[in-house]
Amino acid sequence: MLGGPVHRPYRAIPLVLLSGILLISVSLNVIYLLRLRHTTAYLSLHDSPLASELPISVSAVTLKFLFGKHYDITKDEEWATLVPENHGRVRLGSAQQEFDVALYSDLQCLDTIRIAFVKMRDGSSVRSPEAERCLGIIRQAILCTADITLEPATLVCQDSEVECTRAEATGDNVDHRCRNWVQVREFVEQNQAGWDVQVPA
Protein backbone atom coordinates (compact mmCIF):
# COMPACT_ATOMS: atom_id res chain seq x y z
CA MET A 1 0.00 0.00 0.00
CA LEU A 2 1.48 3.32 -1.11
CA GLY A 3 2.26 5.89 1.57
CA GLY A 4 1.73 3.40 4.44
CA PRO A 5 4.29 2.61 7.17
CA VAL A 6 7.02 0.20 6.25
CA HIS A 7 7.85 -2.31 9.01
CA ARG A 8 11.49 -3.34 9.18
CA PRO A 9 11.81 -5.86 12.05
CA TYR A 10 15.54 -6.24 11.43
CA ARG A 11 16.06 -2.71 12.77
CA ALA A 12 15.05 -3.92 16.27
CA ILE A 13 17.76 -6.61 16.28
CA PRO A 14 20.64 -4.30 17.42
CA LEU A 15 18.44 -2.97 20.23
CA VAL A 16 17.61 -6.51 21.40
CA LEU A 17 21.28 -7.52 21.28
CA LEU A 18 22.32 -4.42 23.21
CA SER A 19 19.67 -5.07 25.86
CA GLY A 20 20.80 -8.68 26.16
CA ILE A 21 24.47 -7.73 26.57
CA LEU A 22 23.54 -5.12 29.17
CA LEU A 23 21.46 -7.67 31.11
CA ILE A 24 24.31 -10.21 31.09
CA SER A 25 26.80 -7.56 32.21
CA VAL A 26 24.60 -6.45 35.12
CA SER A 27 24.00 -10.07 36.16
CA LEU A 28 27.72 -10.87 36.18
CA ASN A 29 28.45 -7.76 38.26
CA VAL A 30 25.77 -8.69 40.80
CA ILE A 31 27.17 -12.25 41.08
CA TYR A 32 30.69 -10.88 41.54
CA LEU A 33 29.61 -8.46 44.28
CA LEU A 34 27.70 -11.18 46.13
CA ARG A 35 30.74 -13.46 46.06
CA LEU A 36 32.96 -10.60 47.17
CA ARG A 37 30.81 -10.09 50.29
CA HIS A 38 31.52 -13.63 51.50
CA THR A 39 35.26 -13.77 50.84
CA THR A 40 38.33 -11.93 52.03
CA ALA A 41 40.50 -10.55 49.29
CA TYR A 42 44.18 -11.47 49.28
CA LEU A 43 46.86 -9.58 47.41
CA SER A 44 49.67 -11.81 46.25
CA LEU A 45 53.18 -10.46 46.71
CA HIS A 46 55.77 -13.17 46.06
CA ASP A 47 53.16 -15.72 47.13
CA SER A 48 52.72 -14.01 50.51
CA PRO A 49 49.07 -13.33 51.43
CA LEU A 50 48.30 -9.85 52.68
CA ALA A 51 44.98 -10.19 54.50
CA SER A 52 43.16 -7.52 56.46
CA GLU A 53 40.75 -9.84 58.30
CA LEU A 54 40.15 -13.51 58.93
CA PRO A 55 38.40 -15.12 55.94
CA ILE A 56 35.16 -15.81 57.82
CA SER A 57 31.77 -14.17 58.14
CA VAL A 58 31.17 -13.46 61.84
CA SER A 59 27.57 -13.34 63.04
CA ALA A 60 26.13 -10.88 65.55
CA VAL A 61 25.39 -11.98 69.12
CA THR A 62 24.21 -10.38 72.35
CA LEU A 63 26.42 -10.20 75.43
CA LYS A 64 24.97 -9.18 78.79
CA PHE A 65 27.66 -7.35 80.74
CA LEU A 66 27.92 -8.88 84.23
CA PHE A 67 30.49 -7.84 86.78
CA GLY A 68 31.99 -9.77 89.66
CA LYS A 69 31.09 -13.18 88.25
CA HIS A 70 34.33 -14.28 86.61
CA TYR A 71 37.87 -13.10 85.88
CA ASP A 72 38.86 -11.89 89.29
CA ILE A 73 41.84 -9.57 88.91
CA THR A 74 44.15 -12.04 90.70
CA LYS A 75 43.02 -15.24 88.91
CA ASP A 76 45.87 -15.80 86.43
CA GLU A 77 44.59 -19.24 85.37
CA GLU A 78 41.14 -17.93 84.41
CA TRP A 79 42.56 -15.02 82.45
CA ALA A 80 44.83 -17.42 80.56
CA THR A 81 41.78 -19.24 79.15
CA LEU A 82 40.77 -16.17 77.12
CA VAL A 83 43.46 -16.70 74.48
CA PRO A 84 43.90 -19.93 72.46
CA GLU A 85 47.24 -21.70 72.21
CA ASN A 86 50.09 -20.14 70.25
CA HIS A 87 48.92 -16.67 71.29
CA GLY A 88 45.83 -17.05 69.08
CA ARG A 89 47.83 -16.90 65.84
CA VAL A 90 46.74 -18.22 62.45
CA ARG A 91 48.54 -19.28 59.28
CA LEU A 92 47.07 -18.23 55.94
CA GLY A 93 47.85 -18.56 52.25
CA SER A 94 49.92 -21.07 50.34
CA ALA A 95 53.05 -19.79 52.12
CA GLN A 96 51.36 -20.32 55.51
CA GLN A 97 52.29 -16.86 56.71
CA GLU A 98 51.57 -16.23 60.40
CA PHE A 99 49.23 -13.51 61.61
CA ASP A 100 48.15 -12.33 65.04
CA VAL A 101 44.39 -11.86 65.44
CA ALA A 102 43.65 -8.44 66.94
CA LEU A 103 41.04 -9.87 69.31
CA TYR A 104 43.67 -11.99 71.04
CA SER A 105 46.39 -9.35 70.86
CA ASP A 106 44.00 -6.99 72.67
CA LEU A 107 43.12 -9.59 75.31
CA GLN A 108 46.80 -10.31 75.93
CA CYS A 109 47.39 -6.57 76.29
CA LEU A 110 44.55 -6.31 78.78
CA ASP A 111 46.13 -9.15 80.74
CA THR A 112 49.47 -7.33 80.70
CA ILE A 113 47.80 -4.22 82.15
CA ARG A 114 46.06 -6.37 84.77
CA ILE A 115 49.34 -7.92 85.91
CA ALA A 116 51.05 -4.51 86.08
CA PHE A 117 48.15 -3.11 88.10
CA VAL A 118 48.24 -5.98 90.61
CA LYS A 119 52.00 -5.58 91.06
CA MET A 120 51.69 -1.83 91.65
CA ARG A 121 48.77 -2.37 94.01
CA ASP A 122 50.92 -4.77 95.99
CA GLY A 123 53.71 -2.21 96.35
CA SER A 124 55.91 -2.60 93.27
CA SER A 125 57.36 0.61 91.84
CA VAL A 126 58.81 -1.03 88.73
CA ARG A 127 57.62 0.69 85.57
CA SER A 128 56.06 -1.49 82.84
CA PRO A 129 56.66 -0.03 79.34
CA GLU A 130 54.79 -3.01 77.89
CA ALA A 131 51.69 -2.15 79.95
CA GLU A 132 51.92 1.48 78.85
CA ARG A 133 52.11 0.42 75.20
CA CYS A 134 49.19 -1.94 75.74
CA LEU A 135 47.11 0.85 77.25
CA GLY A 136 47.44 2.72 73.96
CA ILE A 137 46.41 -0.39 72.02
CA ILE A 138 43.33 -0.96 74.19
CA ARG A 139 42.36 2.72 73.90
CA GLN A 140 42.42 2.53 70.11
CA ALA A 141 40.64 -0.85 70.05
CA ILE A 142 37.76 0.63 72.08
CA LEU A 143 37.57 3.64 69.76
CA CYS A 144 37.64 1.32 66.74
CA THR A 145 34.70 -0.71 68.06
CA ALA A 146 32.72 2.45 68.93
CA ASP A 147 30.10 0.62 71.01
CA ILE A 148 26.97 2.82 71.00
CA THR A 149 24.98 0.75 73.51
CA LEU A 150 22.98 2.94 75.89
CA GLU A 151 23.64 2.26 79.58
CA PRO A 152 20.85 3.46 81.92
CA ALA A 153 21.94 5.89 84.63
CA THR A 154 20.46 5.55 88.11
CA LEU A 155 20.69 7.73 91.20
CA VAL A 156 23.55 6.86 93.51
CA CYS A 157 23.20 8.11 97.10
CA GLN A 158 26.02 8.43 99.60
CA ASP A 159 25.24 8.06 103.30
CA SER A 160 26.04 11.72 103.92
CA GLU A 161 23.81 13.01 101.14
CA VAL A 162 20.44 14.46 102.08
CA GLU A 163 19.23 14.59 98.48
CA CYS A 164 20.35 12.25 95.74
CA THR A 165 20.99 14.29 92.62
CA ARG A 166 23.87 12.41 91.02
CA ALA A 167 23.10 9.73 88.41
CA GLU A 168 25.67 7.12 87.43
CA ALA A 169 25.70 4.34 84.85
CA THR A 170 27.43 1.17 86.01
CA GLY A 171 26.94 -0.76 82.77
CA ASP A 172 26.06 -3.87 84.78
CA ASN A 173 23.38 -6.19 83.37
CA VAL A 174 23.21 -4.28 80.06
CA ASP A 175 22.92 -6.12 76.73
CA HIS A 176 25.50 -5.25 74.07
CA ARG A 177 25.41 -6.23 70.41
CA CYS A 178 28.69 -7.97 69.60
CA ARG A 179 30.48 -10.07 67.01
CA ASN A 180 30.49 -13.78 67.79
CA TRP A 181 33.85 -14.33 69.50
CA VAL A 182 33.14 -18.08 69.73
CA GLN A 183 33.18 -18.31 65.91
CA VAL A 184 36.53 -16.53 65.85
CA ARG A 185 38.01 -18.91 68.41
CA GLU A 186 36.70 -21.97 66.55
CA PHE A 187 38.30 -20.74 63.32
CA VAL A 188 41.63 -20.09 65.06
CA GLU A 189 41.67 -23.50 66.74
CA GLN A 190 40.74 -25.28 63.49
CA ASN A 191 43.44 -23.34 61.67
CA GLN A 192 46.05 -24.32 64.27
CA ALA A 193 44.98 -27.97 64.10
CA GLY A 194 46.46 -28.06 60.59
CA TRP A 195 49.86 -26.78 61.64
CA ASP A 196 52.85 -29.12 61.43
CA VAL A 197 54.94 -27.15 63.91
CA GLN A 198 53.62 -25.28 66.95
CA VAL A 199 54.79 -21.78 67.83
CA PRO A 200 57.09 -21.71 70.88
CA ALA A 201 55.64 -19.91 73.89
mmCIF file of N, CA and C in Angstrom, residues 97-170:
data_model
loop_
_atom_site.group_PDB
_atom_site.id
_atom_site.type_symbol
_atom_site.label_atom_id
_atom_site.label_comp_id
_atom_site.label_asym_id
_atom_site.label_seq_id
_atom_site.Cartn_x
_atom_site.Cartn_y
_atom_site.Cartn_z
ATOM 1 N N GLN A 97 51.761 -17.991 55.946
ATOM 2 C CA GLN A 97 52.285 -16.857 56.705
ATOM 3 C C GLN A 97 51.504 -16.705 58.007
ATOM 4 N N GLU A 98 52.209 -16.367 59.083
ATOM 5 C CA GLU A 98 51.571 -16.235 60.395
ATOM 6 C C GLU A 98 51.029 -14.822 60.608
ATOM 7 N N PHE A 99 49.867 -14.783 61.259
ATOM 8 C CA PHE A 99 49.233 -13.514 61.613
ATOM 9 C C PHE A 99 48.741 -13.583 63.057
ATOM 10 N N ASP A 100 48.831 -12.476 63.764
ATOM 11 C CA ASP A 100 48.150 -12.333 65.040
ATOM 12 C C ASP A 100 46.728 -11.858 64.766
ATOM 13 N N VAL A 101 45.778 -12.322 65.541
ATOM 14 C CA VAL A 101 44.395 -11.862 65.438
ATOM 15 C C VAL A 101 44.207 -10.763 66.481
ATOM 16 N N ALA A 102 43.728 -9.604 66.055
ATOM 17 C CA ALA A 102 43.655 -8.435 66.941
ATOM 18 C C ALA A 102 42.873 -8.725 68.220
ATOM 19 N N LEU A 103 41.815 -9.523 68.117
ATOM 20 C CA LEU A 103 41.036 -9.874 69.305
ATOM 21 C C LEU A 103 41.930 -10.423 70.406
ATOM 22 N N TYR A 104 42.818 -11.344 70.039
ATOM 23 C CA TYR A 104 43.671 -11.986 71.038
ATOM 24 C C TYR A 104 44.869 -11.129 71.423
ATOM 25 N N SER A 105 45.335 -10.308 70.506
ATOM 26 C CA SER A 105 46.388 -9.346 70.860
ATOM 27 C C SER A 105 45.852 -8.371 71.908
ATOM 28 N N ASP A 106 44.608 -7.921 71.720
ATOM 29 C CA ASP A 106 43.996 -6.986 72.670
ATOM 30 C C ASP A 106 43.794 -7.638 74.036
ATOM 31 N N LEU A 107 43.332 -8.893 74.040
ATOM 32 C CA LEU A 107 43.120 -9.595 75.311
ATOM 33 C C LEU A 107 44.437 -9.819 76.053
ATOM 34 N N GLN A 108 45.491 -10.136 75.300
ATOM 35 C CA GLN A 108 46.803 -10.307 75.933
ATOM 36 C C GLN A 108 47.303 -8.980 76.494
ATOM 37 N N CYS A 109 47.014 -7.894 75.793
ATOM 38 C CA CYS A 109 47.392 -6.572 76.291
ATOM 39 C C CYS A 109 46.623 -6.242 77.570
ATOM 40 N N LEU A 110 45.344 -6.561 77.580
ATOM 41 C CA LEU A 110 44.546 -6.313 78.776
ATOM 42 C C LEU A 110 45.100 -7.107 79.952
ATOM 43 N N ASP A 111 45.545 -8.321 79.688
ATOM 44 C CA ASP A 111 46.129 -9.150 80.741
ATOM 45 C C ASP A 111 47.446 -8.547 81.238
ATOM 46 N N THR A 112 48.216 -7.990 80.326
ATOM 47 C CA THR A 112 49.470 -7.328 80.703
ATOM 48 C C THR A 112 49.203 -6.137 81.620
ATOM 49 N N ILE A 113 48.179 -5.356 81.304
ATOM 50 C CA ILE A 113 47.798 -4.216 82.147
ATOM 51 C C ILE A 113 47.317 -4.706 83.509
ATOM 52 N N ARG A 114 46.554 -5.789 83.511
ATOM 53 C CA ARG A 114 46.059 -6.366 84.766
ATOM 54 C C ARG A 114 47.218 -6.764 85.681
ATOM 55 N N ILE A 115 48.191 -7.461 85.123
ATOM 56 C CA ILE A 115 49.336 -7.924 85.913
ATOM 57 C C ILE A 115 50.120 -6.734 86.464
ATOM 58 N N ALA A 116 50.323 -5.700 85.630
ATOM 59 C CA ALA A 116 51.051 -4.510 86.082
ATOM 60 C C ALA A 116 50.286 -3.805 87.199
ATOM 61 N N PHE A 117 48.972 -3.760 87.074
ATOM 62 C CA PHE A 117 48.149 -3.113 88.098
ATOM 63 C C PHE A 117 48.258 -3.850 89.438
ATOM 64 N N VAL A 118 48.158 -5.178 89.384
ATOM 65 C CA VAL A 118 48.243 -5.976 90.613
ATOM 66 C C VAL A 118 49.594 -5.783 91.290
ATOM 67 N N LYS A 119 50.661 -5.763 90.494
ATOM 68 C CA LYS A 119 52.002 -5.577 91.064
ATOM 69 C C LYS A 119 52.135 -4.212 91.723
ATOM 70 N N MET A 120 51.619 -3.175 91.070
ATOM 71 C CA MET A 120 51.694 -1.827 91.646
ATOM 72 C C MET A 120 50.817 -1.727 92.883
ATOM 73 N N ARG A 121 49.652 -2.367 92.844
ATOM 74 C CA ARG A 121 48.768 -2.368 94.008
ATOM 75 C C ARG A 121 49.433 -3.025 95.211
ATOM 76 N N ASP A 122 50.249 -4.036 94.918
ATOM 77 C CA ASP A 122 50.921 -4.766 95.988
ATOM 78 C C ASP A 122 52.250 -4.141 96.396
ATOM 79 N N GLY A 123 52.542 -2.945 95.869
ATOM 80 C CA GLY A 123 53.707 -2.210 96.351
ATOM 81 C C GLY A 123 54.871 -2.086 95.402
ATOM 82 N N SER A 124 54.795 -2.695 94.209
ATOM 83 C CA SER A 124 55.910 -2.600 93.268
ATOM 84 C C SER A 124 55.973 -1.207 92.648
ATOM 85 N N SER A 125 57.175 -0.700 92.481
ATOM 86 C CA SER A 125 57.359 0.606 91.840
ATOM 87 C C SER A 125 58.052 0.465 90.483
ATOM 88 N N VAL A 126 58.148 -0.765 90.007
ATOM 89 C CA VAL A 126 58.812 -1.026 88.728
ATOM 90 C C VAL A 126 57.883 -0.612 87.585
ATOM 91 N N ARG A 127 58.399 0.219 86.709
ATOM 92 C CA ARG A 127 57.625 0.688 85.571
ATOM 93 C C ARG A 127 57.475 -0.421 84.539
ATOM 94 N N SER A 128 56.304 -0.484 83.869
ATOM 95 C CA SER A 128 56.060 -1.494 82.841
ATOM 96 C C SER A 128 55.796 -0.823 81.495
ATOM 97 N N PRO A 129 56.858 -0.637 80.676
ATOM 98 C CA PRO A 129 56.663 -0.033 79.343
ATOM 99 C C PRO A 129 55.688 -0.841 78.486
ATOM 100 N N GLU A 130 55.699 -2.167 78.662
ATOM 101 C CA GLU A 130 54.791 -3.010 77.892
ATOM 102 C C GLU A 130 53.335 -2.697 78.234
ATOM 103 N N ALA A 131 53.052 -2.495 79.534
ATOM 104 C CA ALA A 131 51.687 -2.155 79.952
ATOM 105 C C ALA A 131 51.282 -0.786 79.415
ATOM 106 N N GLU A 132 52.224 0.153 79.379
ATOM 107 C CA GLU A 132 51.924 1.483 78.849
ATOM 108 C C GLU A 132 51.611 1.409 77.356
ATOM 109 N N ARG A 133 52.380 0.596 76.630
ATOM 110 C CA ARG A 133 52.112 0.416 75.200
ATOM 111 C C ARG A 133 50.749 -0.242 75.008
ATOM 112 N N CYS A 134 50.460 -1.223 75.847
ATOM 113 C CA CYS A 134 49.187 -1.937 75.736
ATOM 114 C C CYS A 134 47.999 -1.029 76.036
ATOM 115 N N LEU A 135 48.189 -0.085 76.943
ATOM 116 C CA LEU A 135 47.112 0.851 77.253
ATOM 117 C C LEU A 135 46.719 1.641 76.010
ATOM 118 N N GLY A 136 47.724 2.024 75.215
ATOM 119 C CA GLY A 136 47.442 2.722 73.958
ATOM 120 C C GLY A 136 46.715 1.837 72.965
ATOM 121 N N ILE A 137 47.073 0.551 72.930
ATOM 122 C CA ILE A 137 46.410 -0.393 72.021
ATOM 123 C C ILE A 137 44.949 -0.576 72.414
ATOM 124 N N ILE A 138 44.691 -0.770 73.710
ATOM 125 C CA ILE A 138 43.326 -0.965 74.189
ATOM 126 C C ILE A 138 42.483 0.285 73.935
ATOM 127 N N ARG A 139 43.078 1.463 74.152
ATOM 128 C CA ARG A 139 42.360 2.717 73.896
ATOM 129 C C ARG A 139 41.874 2.787 72.453
ATOM 130 N N GLN A 140 42.778 2.457 71.520
ATOM 131 C CA GLN A 140 42.420 2.526 70.108
ATOM 132 C C GLN A 140 41.444 1.421 69.710
ATOM 133 N N ALA A 141 41.567 0.250 70.341
ATOM 134 C CA ALA A 141 40.636 -0.845 70.050
ATOM 135 C C ALA A 141 39.219 -0.475 70.466
ATOM 136 N N ILE A 142 39.083 0.196 71.619
ATOM 137 C CA ILE A 142 37.759 0.630 72.080
ATOM 138 C C ILE A 142 37.186 1.682 71.132
ATOM 139 N N LEU A 143 38.025 2.621 70.711
ATOM 140 C CA LEU A 143 37.571 3.638 69.761
ATOM 141 C C LEU A 143 37.169 3.006 68.437
ATOM 142 N N CYS A 144 37.926 1.996 68.003
ATOM 143 C CA CYS A 144 37.639 1.324 66.737
ATOM 144 C C CYS A 144 36.289 0.620 66.784
ATOM 145 N N THR A 145 35.974 -0.008 67.920
ATOM 146 C CA THR A 145 34.701 -0.711 68.060
ATOM 147 C C THR A 145 33.536 0.264 68.139
ATOM 148 N N ALA A 146 33.735 1.391 68.806
ATOM 149 C CA ALA A 146 32.716 2.446 68.929
ATOM 150 C C ALA A 146 31.358 1.871 69.336
ATOM 151 N N ASP A 147 31.333 1.198 70.474
ATOM 152 C CA ASP A 147 30.100 0.616 71.007
ATOM 153 C C ASP A 147 29.126 1.732 71.376
ATOM 154 N N ILE A 148 27.949 1.749 70.750
ATOM 155 C CA ILE A 148 26.973 2.817 70.997
ATOM 156 C C ILE A 148 25.803 2.336 71.867
ATOM 157 N N THR A 149 26.007 1.240 72.598
ATOM 158 C CA THR A 149 24.977 0.750 73.513
ATOM 159 C C THR A 149 24.671 1.806 74.572
ATOM 160 N N LEU A 150 23.384 1.991 74.858
ATOM 161 C CA LEU A 150 22.976 2.940 75.893
ATOM 162 C C LEU A 150 22.929 2.232 77.245
ATOM 163 N N GLU A 151 23.592 2.823 78.234
ATOM 164 C CA GLU A 151 23.635 2.260 79.581
ATOM 165 C C GLU A 151 22.815 3.152 80.512
ATOM 166 N N PRO A 152 21.721 2.636 81.057
ATOM 167 C CA PRO A 152 20.851 3.459 81.916
ATOM 168 C C PRO A 152 21.583 3.997 83.140
ATOM 169 N N ALA A 153 21.348 5.264 83.454
ATOM 170 C CA ALA A 153 21.939 5.891 84.630
ATOM 171 C C ALA A 153 20.902 5.904 85.760
ATOM 172 N N THR A 154 21.341 5.555 86.942
ATOM 173 C CA THR A 154 20.459 5.554 88.110
ATOM 174 C C THR A 154 21.064 6.409 89.208
ATOM 175 N N LEU A 155 20.225 6.881 90.110
ATOM 176 C CA LEU A 155 20.690 7.728 91.197
ATOM 177 C C LEU A 155 21.531 6.921 92.178
ATOM 178 N N VAL A 156 22.659 7.487 92.530
ATOM 179 C CA VAL A 156 23.546 6.859 93.512
ATOM 180 C C VAL A 156 23.632 7.786 94.719
ATOM 181 N N CYS A 157 23.232 7.284 95.883
ATOM 182 C CA CYS A 157 23.199 8.107 97.095
ATOM 183 C C CYS A 157 24.298 7.697 98.063
ATOM 184 N N GLN A 158 25.048 8.662 98.529
ATOM 185 C CA GLN A 158 26.016 8.433 99.598
ATOM 186 C C GLN A 158 25.314 8.603 100.944
ATOM 187 N N ASP A 159 25.871 7.999 101.973
ATOM 188 C CA ASP A 159 25.243 8.063 103.301
ATOM 189 C C ASP A 159 25.097 9.487 103.802
ATOM 190 N N SER A 160 26.048 10.340 103.416
ATOM 191 C CA SER A 160 26.043 11.718 103.920
ATOM 192 C C SER A 160 25.140 12.650 103.126
ATOM 193 N N GLU A 161 24.613 12.156 102.001
ATOM 194 C CA GLU A 161 23.806 13.014 101.139
ATOM 195 C C GLU A 161 22.366 13.073 101.633
ATOM 196 N N VAL A 162 21.846 14.286 101.709
ATOM 197 C CA VAL A 162 20.442 14.459 102.078
ATOM 198 C C VAL A 162 19.564 14.219 100.866
ATOM 199 N N GLU A 163 19.966 14.786 99.730
ATOM 200 C CA GLU A 163 19.234 14.594 98.483
ATOM 201 C C GLU A 163 20.151 13.909 97.468
ATOM 202 N N CYS A 164 19.573 12.965 96.760
ATOM 203 C CA CYS A 164 20.348 12.250 95.741
ATOM 204 C C CYS A 164 20.116 12.925 94.397
ATOM 205 N N THR A 165 21.125 13.573 93.895
ATOM 206 C CA THR A 165 20.987 14.293 92.624
ATOM 207 C C THR A 165 21.973 13.817 91.577
ATOM 208 N N ARG A 166 22.820 12.872 91.940
ATOM 209 C CA ARG A 166 23.872 12.414 91.024
ATOM 210 C C ARG A 166 23.508 11.051 90.434
ATOM 211 N N ALA A 167 23.430 10.979 89.095
ATOM 212 C CA ALA A 167 23.105 9.726 88.413
ATOM 213 C C ALA A 167 24.360 9.124 87.811
ATOM 214 N N GLU A 168 24.511 7.817 87.982
ATOM 215 C CA GLU A 168 25.669 7.115 87.428
ATOM 216 C C GLU A 168 25.209 5.889 86.663
ATOM 217 N N ALA A 169 25.967 5.555 85.625
ATOM 218 C CA ALA A 169 25.697 4.337 84.850
ATOM 219 C C ALA A 169 26.802 3.330 85.149
ATOM 220 N N THR A 170 26.424 2.187 85.683
ATOM 221 C CA THR A 170 27.427 1.169 86.009
ATOM 222 C C THR A 170 27.721 0.261 84.828
#
